[in-house]
Coordinates of C-alpha atoms and ligand atoms in Angstrom, one line a residue:
M1 CA 17.0 14.2 18.1
G2 CA 13.5 14.2 20.7
L3 CA 11.9 10.5 21.6
L4 CA 8.4 11.3 20.9
T5 CA 6.2 9.5 23.5
C6 CA 2.5 10.2 24.4
Q7 CA 2.3 11.5 28.3
D8 CA -0.1 10.3 30.2
I9 CA -0.6 14.3 32.8
K10 CA -3.6 13.1 34.8
N11 CA -3.5 15.1 38.2
Q12 CA 0.5 15.7 38.5
V13 CA 1.4 18.8 39.3
F14 CA 2.8 21.4 36.9
L15 CA 4.0 25.2 37.7
V16 CA 4.1 27.8 34.8
I17 CA 6.2 30.6 35.7
G18 CA 5.8 33.6 33.0
T19 CA 3.9 36.5 32.7
S20 CA 3.8 36.6 28.4
G21 CA 1.0 35.5 26.3
L22 CA 1.8 32.1 26.9
T23 CA 1.5 31.6 30.0
L24 CA -2.7 31.4 29.2
T25 CA -1.9 28.5 26.1
R26 CA 0.1 26.6 28.9
V27 CA -2.1 26.9 31.8
Q28 CA -5.4 26.0 28.5
T29 CA -3.1 22.9 28.0
L30 CA -2.9 21.6 31.1
L31 CA -6.4 21.6 31.6
E32 CA -7.3 19.7 28.4
H33 CA -4.8 17.2 30.2
G34 CA -6.9 16.5 33.2
A35 CA -2.8 18.4 35.0
H36 CA -2.9 21.0 37.8
A37 CA -1.2 23.7 36.9
I38 CA 0.5 26.2 39.7
V39 CA 1.2 29.5 37.9
F40 CA 3.7 32.1 39.0
T41 CA 3.6 34.9 37.8
D42 CA 6.3 36.8 39.6
I43 CA 9.3 35.6 40.3
D44 CA 11.3 36.0 44.2
L45 CA 15.2 37.6 42.8
S46 CA 16.5 38.6 46.7
S47 CA 18.7 35.4 46.9
Q48 CA 20.0 37.0 43.7
E49 CA 21.5 40.8 44.2
S50 CA 22.6 42.3 40.9
V51 CA 20.0 40.7 38.5
P52 CA 17.2 43.2 38.4
A53 CA 13.1 42.2 37.8
I54 CA 12.9 39.5 35.0
T55 CA 9.3 39.6 34.9
S56 CA 6.7 41.8 33.6
T57 CA 3.4 42.9 34.2
I58 CA 1.1 40.3 32.5
S59 CA -2.1 41.6 29.9
A60 CA -5.1 42.5 31.6
Q61 CA -6.3 39.3 29.3
T62 CA -4.4 36.8 30.6
S63 CA -5.0 38.2 34.5
E64 CA -8.8 38.3 33.8
K65 CA -9.0 34.5 32.3
L66 CA -6.5 33.2 35.5
G67 CA -8.2 34.9 37.8
E68 CA -11.6 33.0 35.9
F69 CA -9.4 29.6 36.1
S70 CA -8.3 30.1 40.0
A71 CA -11.7 31.1 41.4
A72 CA -13.5 28.2 39.5
G73 CA -10.9 26.0 41.6
K74 CA -9.1 25.0 38.2
I75 CA -5.1 26.3 38.8
S76 CA -3.1 27.7 41.8
W77 CA -2.5 31.4 41.0
V78 CA -0.2 32.4 43.5
Q79 CA -0.4 35.5 43.9
D80 CA 0.6 37.3 47.3
R81 CA 4.5 36.3 47.1
G82 CA 6.8 35.3 44.0
F83 CA 8.4 32.1 42.5
T84 CA 11.5 31.1 44.4
L85 CA 13.5 27.5 43.3
S86 CA 12.1 26.0 46.6
D87 CA 8.8 26.0 45.2
L88 CA 9.8 22.8 42.7
E89 CA 10.2 20.3 45.1
T90 CA 7.4 21.7 48.1
Q91 CA 4.4 22.2 45.6
G92 CA 3.9 18.6 44.7
R93 CA 1.6 16.1 44.8
S94 CA 2.5 14.3 48.5
E95 CA 3.4 10.5 46.7
V96 CA 6.0 12.0 44.7
R97 CA 7.1 14.3 48.1
G98 CA 6.6 17.4 46.7
V99 CA 8.3 17.5 44.0
V100 CA 6.6 19.0 40.9
D101 CA 5.9 17.0 37.9
G102 CA 6.9 20.0 35.1
V103 CA 7.5 23.7 34.5
F104 CA 6.8 26.1 31.9
L105 CA 8.9 28.9 31.8
T106 CA 7.1 32.2 29.7
I107 CA 8.8 34.7 30.7
P108 CA 8.6 37.5 27.4
K109 CA 11.0 37.5 24.3
A110 CA 11.5 41.3 25.6
I111 CA 12.9 41.0 28.3
K112 CA 15.2 38.3 28.3
G113 CA 18.6 38.3 28.1
S114 CA 21.4 39.1 30.0
S115 CA 19.7 39.6 32.9
S116 CA 18.0 36.8 32.7
T117 CA 19.9 34.3 32.5
L118 CA 21.3 33.5 35.6
F119 CA 18.1 32.6 36.5
V120 CA 16.7 30.5 33.5
D121 CA 20.4 29.5 33.9
D122 CA 19.5 28.4 37.8
L123 CA 16.3 27.2 37.1
F124 CA 17.0 25.0 34.0
H125 CA 19.9 23.1 36.2
K126 CA 18.0 22.5 39.2
C127 CA 15.4 20.4 37.0
V128 CA 18.0 18.9 35.4
S129 CA 18.8 17.8 39.0
A130 CA 15.8 16.7 39.9
R131 CA 14.6 15.5 37.2
I132 CA 11.9 17.2 36.4
P133 CA 11.0 18.7 33.3
I134 CA 11.1 22.1 32.2
N135 CA 10.3 23.7 28.9
T136 CA 11.6 27.1 28.5
A137 CA 9.5 29.6 25.6
D138 CA 11.6 30.2 23.2
D139 CA 14.8 29.0 24.3
P140 CA 15.7 25.0 23.2
E141 CA 18.9 24.7 25.4
H142 CA 17.0 25.7 28.1
C143 CA 14.2 22.6 27.7
T144 CA 14.5 19.2 28.6
F145 CA 10.9 18.7 26.5
T146 CA 9.4 20.4 23.6
L147 CA 6.0 20.3 22.5
L148 CA 4.6 18.9 19.4
S149 CA 2.3 20.5 16.8
T150 CA -0.9 18.8 16.9
F151 CA -5.1 17.8 16.4
T152 CA -6.9 15.9 18.1
K153 CA -10.2 14.5 17.2
G154 CA -11.7 12.1 20.2
D155 CA -9.4 9.0 20.7
F156 CA -6.9 10.5 17.6
Q157 CA -4.2 12.3 17.9
L158 CA -1.6 14.4 15.4
G159 CA 1.9 15.9 16.4
V160 CA 4.4 17.1 14.2
T161 CA 7.7 18.4 15.2
T162 CA 10.4 19.3 13.2
S163 CA 12.8 20.0 16.4
G164 CA 12.6 23.3 17.2
K165 CA 13.0 24.3 13.4
G166 CA 10.2 26.5 13.4
C167 CA 6.5 26.5 15.3
R168 CA 5.3 27.4 11.8
L169 CA 6.6 25.3 9.5
A170 CA 5.0 22.5 12.5
N171 CA 2.3 24.2 12.1
R172 CA 2.1 24.8 8.1
I173 CA 3.1 20.6 8.1
R174 CA -0.1 19.7 11.1
R175 CA -2.9 21.2 9.2
E176 CA -1.5 19.3 5.5
A177 CA -1.6 16.5 6.9
V178 CA -4.4 16.6 8.9
S179 CA -6.3 17.6 5.2
S180 CA -5.3 15.1 4.5
L181 CA -6.7 12.3 6.8
P182 CA -11.0 11.7 6.5
N183 CA -13.0 13.8 8.9
N184 CA -14.3 11.5 10.8
I185 CA -10.4 10.4 11.9
D186 CA -11.6 9.6 14.8
A187 CA -15.0 7.5 14.2
I188 CA -11.9 4.9 12.2
C189 CA -9.9 4.5 15.6
E190 CA -13.2 4.1 17.3
K191 CA -13.9 1.1 14.9
V192 CA -10.8 -0.5 14.8
G193 CA -11.0 -0.7 19.1
A194 CA -14.2 -2.3 18.4
L195 CA -13.1 -4.4 16.8
R196 CA -9.7 -5.7 18.3
R197 CA -12.2 -6.0 21.6
R198 CA -14.3 -8.6 19.7
I199 CA -12.0 -10.5 17.7
I200 CA -9.8 -10.6 21.4
A201 CA -13.1 -11.8 22.7
E202 CA -13.8 -14.1 20.4
D203 CA -9.9 -15.2 20.8
E204 CA -11.7 -16.1 24.9
K205 CA -14.1 -16.9 23.8
D206 CA -12.9 -20.0 22.2
E207 CA -10.2 -20.6 24.1
E208 CA -12.9 -21.9 27.2
A209 CA -14.8 -23.7 25.3
E210 CA -12.2 -25.8 23.4
R211 CA -10.7 -26.1 27.1
T212 CA -13.5 -27.5 27.9
K213 CA -14.5 -29.9 25.2
K214 CA -10.2 -31.6 26.1
L215 CA -10.4 -31.6 29.3
E216 CA -13.7 -33.3 28.8
E217 CA -12.8 -35.7 26.0
D218 CA -9.4 -36.2 28.9
E219 CA -11.7 -37.5 31.2
T220 CA -13.8 -40.2 28.6
G221 CA -9.8 -41.2 27.7
Q222 CA -8.9 -41.4 31.6
E223 CA -11.9 -44.4 31.7
D224 CA -10.0 -46.5 29.4
D225 CA -6.7 -46.1 30.9
D226 CA -5.6 -44.4 34.1
A227 CA -1.7 -45.5 33.1
D228 CA -1.5 -43.5 30.5
Q229 CA -3.3 -39.9 31.8
T230 CA -0.4 -37.5 32.6
N231 CA 1.2 -38.0 28.9
K232 CA -2.3 -37.6 27.2
F233 CA -3.2 -34.5 28.8
N234 CA -0.2 -32.9 27.9
N235 CA -0.3 -33.7 24.9
L236 CA -4.0 -32.2 24.6
V237 CA -2.6 -29.4 26.0
L238 CA 0.1 -29.1 23.6
E239 CA -2.6 -29.9 20.7
F240 CA -5.2 -27.7 21.4
N241 CA -2.4 -24.5 22.3
E242 CA -0.9 -25.1 19.0
S243 CA -4.6 -25.1 17.0
H244 CA -5.6 -22.0 19.4
Q245 CA -2.9 -19.9 18.8
Q246 CA -3.6 -21.0 15.2
K247 CA -6.5 -19.5 14.7
K248 CA -6.0 -16.5 17.2
K249 CA -2.8 -16.0 15.1
Q250 CA -5.5 -15.4 11.9
R251 CA -7.5 -13.3 13.5
L252 CA -4.6 -10.3 14.7
R253 CA -3.2 -11.1 10.8
W254 CA -6.6 -10.2 9.3
L255 CA -7.0 -6.9 11.6
S256 CA -3.3 -6.2 10.5
Q257 CA -4.2 -6.4 6.4
I258 CA -7.9 -4.7 6.6
V259 CA -6.0 -1.2 9.3
E260 CA -3.0 -2.0 6.3
Y261 CA -4.6 -2.6 2.9
Y262 CA -8.4 -1.5 3.4
P263 CA -9.4 2.4 2.1
L264 CA -9.8 4.6 5.1
A265 CA -12.3 5.8 3.8
K266 CA -13.8 2.4 3.8
L267 CA -13.5 1.5 6.9
A268 CA -15.0 4.6 8.0
D269 CA -17.8 3.7 6.4
L270 CA -18.3 0.0 7.0
S271 CA -19.6 -0.9 10.6
V272 CA -18.5 -3.0 12.7
D273 CA -21.0 -5.3 12.0
E274 CA -20.0 -5.8 9.2
L275 CA -16.3 -5.5 9.1
S276 CA -17.0 -8.7 11.6
K277 CA -18.9 -10.6 9.1
E278 CA -16.2 -9.9 6.7
Y279 CA -14.0 -11.0 9.2
K280 CA -16.0 -14.4 9.1
Q281 CA -16.4 -14.8 4.9
Y282 CA -11.7 -14.0 5.3
N283 CA -12.6 -16.9 8.1
E284 CA -14.4 -19.1 6.4
Q285 CA -12.6 -18.7 2.7
T286 CA -8.7 -18.4 3.9
A287 CA -9.6 -22.1 6.1
E288 CA -11.1 -23.5 2.5
V289 CA -8.0 -22.2 0.5
A290 CA -5.2 -23.0 3.2
A291 CA -6.8 -27.0 3.8
A292 CA -6.1 -26.7 -1.0
A293 CA -3.0 -25.2 -0.5
N294 CA -2.0 -28.6 2.5
K295 CA -2.7 -30.4 -0.2
R296 CA -1.3 -29.4 -3.3
G297 CA -0.2 -26.5 -5.8
R298 CA -2.3 -24.6 -7.9
I299 CA -1.2 -23.0 -12.0
A300 CA -3.0 -20.0 -13.5
L301 CA -2.3 -18.9 -16.4
V302 CA -3.0 -14.9 -16.7
G303 CA -3.0 -12.9 -19.8
A304 CA -0.3 -9.2 -19.0
G305 CA -2.7 -7.3 -21.0
P306 CA -0.2 -5.8 -24.3
G307 CA 2.0 -3.4 -22.1
S308 CA 0.8 -0.9 -20.4
T309 CA -0.1 -2.0 -17.2
G310 CA -2.9 0.0 -17.0
L311 CA -4.1 -2.3 -20.2
L312 CA -3.3 -4.6 -16.7
T313 CA -7.2 -6.2 -15.3
T314 CA -7.0 -5.8 -11.9
E315 CA -7.4 -10.1 -12.2
A316 CA -3.9 -9.9 -13.7
L317 CA -2.7 -8.3 -10.6
Q318 CA -3.6 -9.3 -8.1
A319 CA -1.9 -13.1 -9.0
I320 CA 1.1 -10.7 -9.2
K321 CA 1.1 -10.4 -6.2
E322 CA 0.2 -13.4 -4.8
A323 CA 2.6 -15.6 -6.9
D324 CA 5.1 -17.7 -5.0
I325 CA 6.7 -17.8 -8.7
I326 CA 5.7 -16.5 -11.8
L327 CA 6.9 -17.5 -14.9
A328 CA 6.8 -14.9 -17.6
D329 CA 7.8 -14.3 -21.9
K330 CA 10.4 -12.6 -22.8
L331 CA 7.2 -9.8 -24.9
V332 CA 6.2 -8.8 -21.1
P333 CA 6.9 -5.6 -20.8
A334 CA 9.3 -4.2 -18.2
A335 CA 6.7 -2.1 -16.0
V336 CA 4.4 -4.7 -15.6
L337 CA 7.2 -7.2 -14.3
A338 CA 8.0 -4.1 -12.1
Q339 CA 4.4 -5.1 -10.5
I340 CA 5.8 -8.0 -9.5
P341 CA 6.8 -7.8 -5.6
R342 CA 10.6 -7.8 -4.8
E343 CA 10.7 -11.0 -3.1
T344 CA 8.9 -13.3 -5.4
P345 CA 11.3 -15.5 -7.8
V346 CA 10.9 -14.6 -12.2
H347 CA 11.5 -16.9 -14.7
I348 CA 11.7 -15.2 -17.9
A349 CA 12.5 -18.1 -21.2
K350 CA 14.8 -16.5 -23.2
K351 CA 13.2 -17.3 -25.9
F352 CA 15.7 -16.8 -29.0
P353 CA 14.1 -18.1 -32.7
G354 CA 16.1 -21.8 -33.2
N355 CA 15.6 -22.5 -29.1
A356 CA 12.0 -21.1 -28.1
E357 CA 11.4 -25.0 -28.1
R358 CA 13.9 -25.8 -25.5
A359 CA 12.5 -22.1 -23.6
Q360 CA 9.2 -23.1 -23.9
Q361 CA 9.6 -26.8 -21.9
E362 CA 12.1 -25.4 -20.2
L363 CA 9.5 -23.1 -18.7
L364 CA 7.0 -25.9 -18.4
A365 CA 9.5 -28.3 -16.3
L366 CA 10.3 -25.4 -14.3
G367 CA 5.9 -24.4 -14.0
L368 CA 5.5 -28.0 -12.7
E369 CA 8.0 -28.5 -10.0
G370 CA 6.8 -25.2 -8.4
V371 CA 3.2 -26.7 -8.0
R372 CA 4.4 -30.1 -7.2
A373 CA 6.3 -27.6 -4.6
G374 CA 3.0 -26.5 -3.7
K375 CA 3.7 -23.9 -5.0
Y376 CA 1.3 -20.8 -6.5
V377 CA 2.6 -21.0 -9.7
V378 CA 0.9 -18.0 -12.0
R379 CA 2.5 -18.1 -15.8
L380 CA 1.8 -14.4 -17.4
K381 CA 1.3 -14.3 -21.2
Q382 CA 1.9 -11.3 -23.1
G383 CA -1.3 -10.8 -24.2
D384 CA -4.5 -12.7 -24.4
P385 CA -2.9 -16.4 -22.8
Y386 CA -5.5 -18.2 -26.1
I387 CA -4.7 -16.2 -28.9
F388 CA -1.5 -16.8 -30.3
G389 CA 0.4 -17.4 -27.1
R390 CA 0.8 -21.3 -27.0
G391 CA -2.4 -20.8 -23.6
A392 CA -4.1 -23.9 -24.8
E393 CA -1.1 -25.8 -25.3
E394 CA 0.0 -24.9 -21.0
Y395 CA -2.8 -25.5 -20.4
L396 CA -3.5 -29.2 -22.1
Y397 CA 0.4 -30.0 -20.4
F398 CA -0.1 -29.1 -17.2
E399 CA -3.1 -31.4 -17.3
Q400 CA -1.9 -34.3 -18.4
H401 CA 0.5 -34.2 -15.7
G402 CA -2.1 -34.2 -13.2
Y403 CA -2.5 -30.0 -12.3
A404 CA -4.2 -28.2 -14.6
P405 CA -4.9 -24.5 -13.9
T406 CA -7.5 -23.7 -11.7
S407 CA -8.0 -20.5 -13.1
V408 CA -7.3 -18.5 -16.8
V409 CA -7.3 -15.2 -16.5
A410 CA -8.3 -12.6 -19.7
G411 CA -6.0 -10.5 -21.3
I412 CA -6.6 -7.6 -23.2
T413 CA -4.7 -8.8 -26.1
S414 CA -2.2 -7.0 -28.4
A415 CA -4.8 -7.4 -31.6
L416 CA -7.2 -5.5 -31.0
S417 CA -5.9 -3.5 -28.2
A418 CA -2.5 -2.5 -31.0
P419 CA -5.0 -1.3 -33.6
L420 CA -7.1 1.2 -30.8
A421 CA -3.9 2.7 -30.0
A422 CA -3.1 3.7 -33.3
R423 CA -5.7 5.4 -33.6
I424 CA -7.1 2.1 -35.8
P425 CA -11.2 1.3 -35.5
P426 CA -10.6 -1.8 -36.7
T427 CA -15.2 -1.8 -37.4
H428 CA -16.5 0.8 -38.9
R429 CA -19.2 1.8 -40.3
D430 CA -19.5 0.7 -44.2
V431 CA -15.1 0.5 -43.4
A432 CA -14.9 -2.6 -42.1
D433 CA -17.5 -5.6 -41.3
Q434 CA -15.0 -8.3 -40.0
V435 CA -11.7 -8.8 -38.0
L436 CA -9.9 -11.1 -39.2
V437 CA -5.8 -12.0 -36.4
C438 CA -4.4 -14.6 -38.5
T439 CA -0.3 -14.9 -37.9
G440 CA 2.2 -14.5 -40.3
T441 CA 4.4 -17.3 -39.8
G442 CA 3.5 -20.5 -40.0
R443 CA 4.7 -24.3 -39.1
R444 CA 7.9 -24.6 -38.6
G445 CA 8.9 -20.6 -39.8
A446 CA 6.8 -21.4 -43.1
L447 CA 4.5 -19.1 -44.2
P448 CA 0.8 -19.9 -42.8
R449 CA -1.9 -19.7 -45.5
F450 CA -3.2 -16.5 -45.8
P451 CA -6.8 -15.3 -45.8
E452 CA -8.3 -14.0 -49.0
W453 CA -9.1 -10.4 -50.5
D454 CA -11.8 -8.9 -48.9
D455 CA -12.4 -5.1 -49.3
A456 CA -14.7 -5.0 -46.1
R457 CA -12.1 -6.6 -43.8
T458 CA -9.4 -5.3 -40.8
V459 CA -7.1 -7.6 -41.0
V460 CA -4.6 -7.8 -38.4
F461 CA -1.5 -10.3 -38.5
L462 CA 0.7 -11.0 -35.4
M463 CA 4.1 -12.2 -35.2
A464 CA 5.3 -10.9 -39.4
L465 CA 6.9 -7.9 -38.7
H466 CA 10.7 -10.2 -39.1
R467 CA 9.1 -11.6 -42.8
I468 CA 6.9 -8.3 -44.1
G469 CA 8.9 -8.9 -47.6
D470 CA 8.2 -12.4 -48.0
V471 CA 3.9 -11.4 -46.2
V472 CA 2.8 -8.7 -48.7
D473 CA 4.3 -10.7 -51.6
A474 CA 1.9 -13.6 -50.8
L475 CA -0.2 -11.5 -50.0
V476 CA -0.5 -9.3 -53.1
A477 CA 0.0 -13.1 -55.8
K478 CA -3.7 -13.9 -53.1
G479 CA -4.9 -10.9 -54.9
W480 CA -4.6 -8.1 -52.2
D481 CA -5.1 -4.8 -53.8
P482 CA -1.4 -3.4 -53.3
E483 CA -2.8 0.3 -52.1
V484 CA -4.6 -1.2 -49.5
P485 CA -3.2 1.1 -46.2
C486 CA -1.7 -0.7 -43.4
C487 CA 0.2 0.2 -40.4
V488 CA 2.8 -1.1 -38.4
V489 CA 2.4 -0.4 -34.7
E490 CA 5.1 -1.3 -32.3
R491 CA 4.9 -1.9 -29.0
A492 CA 1.9 -1.1 -28.0
S493 CA -0.2 1.8 -25.3
C494 CA 3.9 1.4 -24.0
P495 CA 5.5 4.2 -23.7
D496 CA 7.9 4.1 -27.0
Q497 CA 5.0 3.0 -28.9
R498 CA 5.5 3.7 -33.0
V499 CA 3.2 4.1 -35.2
I500 CA 3.9 3.9 -38.9
R501 CA 1.6 4.7 -41.4
T502 CA 1.3 3.6 -45.2
R503 CA 0.5 1.5 -47.5
L504 CA 1.5 -2.8 -48.6
K505 CA 3.0 -2.1 -51.5
D506 CA 5.1 0.4 -49.7
V507 CA 5.2 -1.6 -45.8
A508 CA 8.3 -3.9 -46.3
E509 CA 10.5 -1.4 -47.7
A510 CA 9.2 1.4 -45.0
L511 CA 9.9 -0.7 -41.8
E512 CA 13.3 -1.6 -43.4
T513 CA 13.7 2.5 -43.1
A514 CA 12.6 2.4 -40.4
G515 CA 13.9 -0.5 -38.9
S516 CA 12.6 -2.5 -36.7
R517 CA 11.0 -1.8 -32.6
P518 CA 9.4 -5.4 -31.5
P519 CA 6.6 -6.5 -30.3
G520 CA 4.9 -5.5 -33.8
L521 CA 1.8 -5.8 -35.6
L522 CA 0.6 -5.7 -39.1
V523 CA -2.6 -4.2 -39.9
A524 CA -4.2 -3.6 -43.1
G525 CA -7.9 -2.4 -44.8
R526 CA -9.5 0.4 -44.7
A527 CA -10.0 0.8 -41.9
C528 CA -7.0 2.5 -40.7
E529 CA -7.7 5.6 -43.1
V530 CA -10.4 6.1 -40.9
I531 CA -9.8 8.5 -38.0
V532 CA -5.7 9.1 -40.2
K533 CA -4.8 9.5 -43.6
L534 CA -2.4 10.2 -46.0
A535 CA -1.3 12.1 -48.7
D536 CA -1.9 11.5 -51.8
D537 CA 2.5 11.7 -52.9
E538 CA 3.2 10.9 -49.0
R539 CA 4.4 7.0 -48.7
W540 CA 4.8 6.5 -44.7
R541 CA 4.5 8.0 -41.6
I542 CA 6.2 7.7 -38.4
E543 CA 4.6 8.3 -35.2
E544 CA 6.9 8.2 -32.4
G545 CA 5.1 8.1 -28.8
L546 CA 1.9 7.3 -27.0
Ligands
SAH601 N1 -1.3 -13.5 -26.8 C1 -0.4 -12.1 -27.6 C2 -0.1 -12.5 -28.4 C3 1.1 -13.3 -28.7 S1 1.8 -13.7 -30.4 C4 -2.1 -11.5 -28.1 O1 -3.2 -12.0 -27.3 O2 -1.1 -9.9 -27.4 C5 3.7 -12.5 -30.5 C6 3.0 -11.3 -31.9 O3 1.2 -10.4 -30.1 C7 4.0 -10.4 -31.5 O4 4.6 -10.5 -32.4 C8 3.5 -8.9 -32.1 O5 2.5 -9.0 -33.5 C9 2.3 -9.5 -31.1 N2 2.2 -7.9 -30.4 C10 2.2 -7.9 -28.3 N3 2.5 -7.7 -28.0 C11 2.8 -6.7 -28.6 C12 2.7 -4.8 -28.5 N4 2.6 -4.4 -27.0 N5 2.3 -4.2 -29.4 C13 2.0 -4.7 -31.0 N6 2.8 -6.0 -31.2 C14 1.8 -6.8 -29.9

């Protein structure tokens, strides 16, 4: 495969030899790029006996155009004789001793064949040995370079090649690629260029200012201690170089981030001044962040939502992307974990019945270790960190150890999003005017204190399904209506979400029959049948998927 380059051919001399329709195209391309074209529409084959003439006559239109260009002094059209191989080394610029800078051969296809092969071969080899780039139309074997299908707007250029597989295809691909670009791509290039120049100018200004300052300091120092002079001077220069290099690096990093991450359309909209302003802000911020980061690490408690990445907050996503280390719950679903950059270390709490406490302690210890090492620790928690997630316990733990979390990022809790995913409105006029979120698991696995029965309330039970039989018994004993509509929602918002609609009296049997698919929760109350209602004789209904 060829190497793509962008060549400056201004003032170079190219020969265009041939009569096909491409002759004019090549001439125009050369003119557009500021090169000089010498056109031959005839070939002198006198040296090659037995080869019939291989040029045909040129079309009237080509002839007319070439005439115009020639009259205007834009090209040299040699009409009084045919091309000979010696032209290759005599027609070029004097600074390269007359050797031409390139050749386009545009013999019409119809007359290509055995008769012309000899000439084309000869020309090609002569070019190769004289290191003259040559392009023969429709004949890749006789090309040392090919042209790309290009798009040009201002200083922006896009070129496509299929390495000879088809120029129509290349054109089509180029068109499609271009259609996906903002139409002011030229302005965007201009802008980034201007920004770069400005940043470089700022660098130079800084450099000058710092140099003067350091030199002045040095001069003052000299009066105190002459003997130390050279030593001190060297140190100062070193110091200056370091801080300056750092600033310079920061500037370029900012620019490359803008270029990498800004949506192109946004780049187009902002003026150079606005962008410079953003840069100043960025600079101040990074200085602050760098100062803070140099001092100590930090911790964020971040809610990961119920499971779907669509329900992650942008703040959570940002934390996930920026973290130096992530400590996640076992419950945090794969789709969310998949957002973590590959190089970020992730620890997942391996909490199982019996070792939950130890696993939690391990995770907290890891968090402390990370933050003490100056890292940005993100503690990623299912749903919302403060809804049954022990989030506040963790907050207090870190605070006690001198590292109170610098941010706690809210998450969409499963308690309120799982009902929605199951088409249940937890509040609904005349049906439910309260929502209660409670747990089915009390301290050390005992049953918790359950709420009283209330006909106008939706109750969401988290961590209740593994002992659903006990929960139902306890509720009924407390006076709950066994006929109240209920719904088990498992893996809410995930692709394998499952919903079981039933009534309180049947929920244990329904779940046992279906087999559990944690994490899941129970919703109870008349709100469960606002949108979807079971038939009177239907004991339960299972809905699979989102
Ligand atoms: N902080 C979390 C809850 C942690 S307690 C939140 O705000 O969502 C863990 C319980 O949450 C699980 O036992 C289960 O009842 C519930 N849960 C978490 N994610 C769930 C999901 N995607 N679908 C249904 N229930 C879920």
